[in-house]
Amino acid sequence: MISRDFLRKEFDRLPHLFRQRNVPAGALEEWRDIDAVRRMRLTQVEGARAARNSLSQKIGAKRKAGENSAGDEQLSKEIATQTLSLEAELKALDERLVPIEETLPNIPQDDVPDGADEAQNVVLKTWGEPTRFDFPPLAHWDLGPALGILDFERAAKITGSRFTVLKGPASLLSRALIQFCLDVHTREHGYTEVLPPFLVNSASLFGTGQLPKFEEDLFHLEGTDWYLTPTAEVPVTNLHRDEVLSWKELPISYCAYTPCFRAEAGAAGKDTRGMIRQHQFDKVELVKFTSSQASREEHERLTRDAEDLLERLELPYRRIALCRGDLGFASAKTYDLEVFLPGQNGYKEISSCSNFEDFQARRAAIRVKVEGAGGKPRNELVHTLNGSALPVGRTLVAILENFQRKDGSVSIPKVLQPYCGGLAEIRRL
RNA sequence: GGAGGAGUGGCCGAGUGGCUUAAGGCGGCGGUCUUGAAAACCGUUGAACCGCAAGGUUCCGGGGGUUCGAAUCCCUCCUCCUCCGCCA
């Protein structure tokens, strides 16, 4: 959420700050008009309350002294009756104001490239060369079933489309990847591992920005307030919801493995083959809580932590800066990492590393006690960041496609072999 | 699932209708003392909102109600604890 104070003070600049960010037409003007009336009503209501409070005090004193207070009691009642409609109006204005504020997206950092959609994203760096083969490389949806390690048909039978059964070495590799990612982050990158609940409530989803705007992307458990988590970002960021942290603790860095569940509403016909876009996938996620001063630097570091894994796995990738129009709702700046997939002869998103600044922290009330002017302690909103490092399914796809050999077998990246009991290659089951 | 008990500031905890402007303690911050630190002592220290300011309003798990007045009484929901049942 954007602060009300900021909206007021910077109102004239808002159309510029929100350009290309998909803000409904007229929403800002509507917000300004309601806010102006609301402040007038608030002042009136609070004045009436102050009058009643002082009357109540007076009544108490009179009664104690044994004096008659009937006149003051009558007056207090009259004020209450007169204020009733004013209070109702104030409540109604709030109920119109808050939904507008809740659906305004975050404001991008000033170095985020202009652009309406993904076509205007900017390639910042490329690591490695697209893998070359002296034979026509297969896509994983052909390679996997041929090896007998990916089974899309039976998954569809058990559950439906956009699910996959992993078998034998694929299942092993999946497990190895989770372990590998967590080990590197905890032992070398300074993250603390967390294993959170996979079901989250609506307050948590509101905190990170999935609700109320994106409910259709989620799986909701009927008759409950529980949703299947779409990413570990939700439970892990909400670890500190409604808390005041100490500046000494920052930055806090967590990594977490969870399965992720996405309804993929509106994705019909997109990436329907293979296991690129699934209703359920495993992912290791990085989440940081930082001071406002440190968040840009920590964003670079977090992105490097994700890239480091791809480099160790010998997977060619590039780093993309998302343009304003392609930025997610809550993000102030996002780097996407794209891995090279021979089966599609192109780069495909494998990680998304975002700085949300105080947008999520304001929604989730995550604060830090800092020293303010004159040494007085005061609360400041933290900055939250997160990134995938790495999603297991897409990484598995990248390994299968990049490490395939002419005879249809697949070699296993060196760093993963110890995690696979020394297994060096996958052959047909 | 059943029966009891309990939710008060960053933490602990007092408070059963108006001297609560939430006592006291811990922790934090500043100071005195000290070569430095510790201890001791002194001071200070919740949040949101309206307002240029003075000042004001709201918040004692959430919501609703009674009352001139609610942390305190009533209703309801949530969470935690204890015991019982069931269970990996």
mmCIF file of C-alpha atoms (C1' of nucleotides) in Angstrom, chain B residues 48-84:
data_model
loop_
_atom_site.group_PDB
_atom_site.id
_atom_site.type_symbol
_atom_site.label_atom_id
_atom_site.label_comp_id
_atom_site.label_asym_id
_atom_site.label_seq_id
_atom_site.Cartn_x
_atom_site.Cartn_y
_atom_site.Cartn_z
ATOM 1 C "C1'" A B 48 -2.371 5.210 14.360
ATOM 2 C "C1'" C B 49 -4.986 9.484 12.734
ATOM 3 C "C1'" C B 50 -6.679 15.045 12.209
ATOM 4 C "C1'" G B 51 -4.160 19.863 12.712
ATOM 5 C "C1'" C B 52 0.680 25.205 10.474
ATOM 6 C "C1'" A B 53 0.471 24.980 15.624
ATOM 7 C "C1'" A B 54 -1.856 24.817 20.247
ATOM 8 C "C1'" G B 55 -4.384 20.858 20.828
ATOM 9 C "C1'" G B 56 -7.631 16.774 19.865
ATOM 10 C "C1'" U B 57 -9.427 11.650 18.609
ATOM 11 C "C1'" U B 58 -8.776 6.360 18.602
ATOM 12 C "C1'" C B 59 -6.381 1.753 20.291
ATOM 13 C "C1'" C B 60 -6.222 -3.052 26.610
ATOM 14 C "C1'" G B 61 -7.246 -10.217 21.079
ATOM 15 C "C1'" G B 62 -11.367 -8.879 16.685
ATOM 16 C "C1'" G B 63 -16.463 -7.289 16.026
ATOM 17 C "C1'" G B 64 -21.125 -5.704 18.185
ATOM 18 C "C1'" G B 65 -24.007 -3.936 22.518
ATOM 19 C "C1'" U B 66 -25.414 -1.557 27.564
ATOM 20 C "C1'" U B 67 -24.166 3.390 29.876
ATOM 21 C "C1'" C B 68 -23.742 10.427 30.525
ATOM 22 C "C1'" G B 69 -19.068 7.439 30.978
ATOM 23 C "C1'" A B 70 -16.188 0.637 29.521
ATOM 24 C "C1'" A B 71 -9.574 -2.410 29.996
ATOM 25 C "C1'" U B 72 -13.634 -3.322 33.654
ATOM 26 C "C1'" C B 73 -20.637 -5.316 32.422
ATOM 27 C "C1'" C B 74 -23.338 -8.261 28.220
ATOM 28 C "C1'" C B 75 -23.280 -10.933 23.260
ATOM 29 C "C1'" U B 76 -20.286 -13.081 19.515
ATOM 30 C "C1'" C B 77 -15.970 -14.644 16.987
ATOM 31 C "C1'" C B 78 -10.617 -15.693 17.154
ATOM 32 C "C1'" U B 79 -6.177 -17.330 19.536
ATOM 33 C "C1'" C B 80 -3.384 -19.608 23.440
ATOM 34 C "C1'" C B 81 -2.934 -22.840 27.940
ATOM 35 C "C1'" U B 82 -4.513 -27.293 31.068
ATOM 36 C "C1'" C B 83 -7.054 -31.979 31.239
ATOM 37 C "C1'" C B 84 -9.848 -35.832 28.491
#
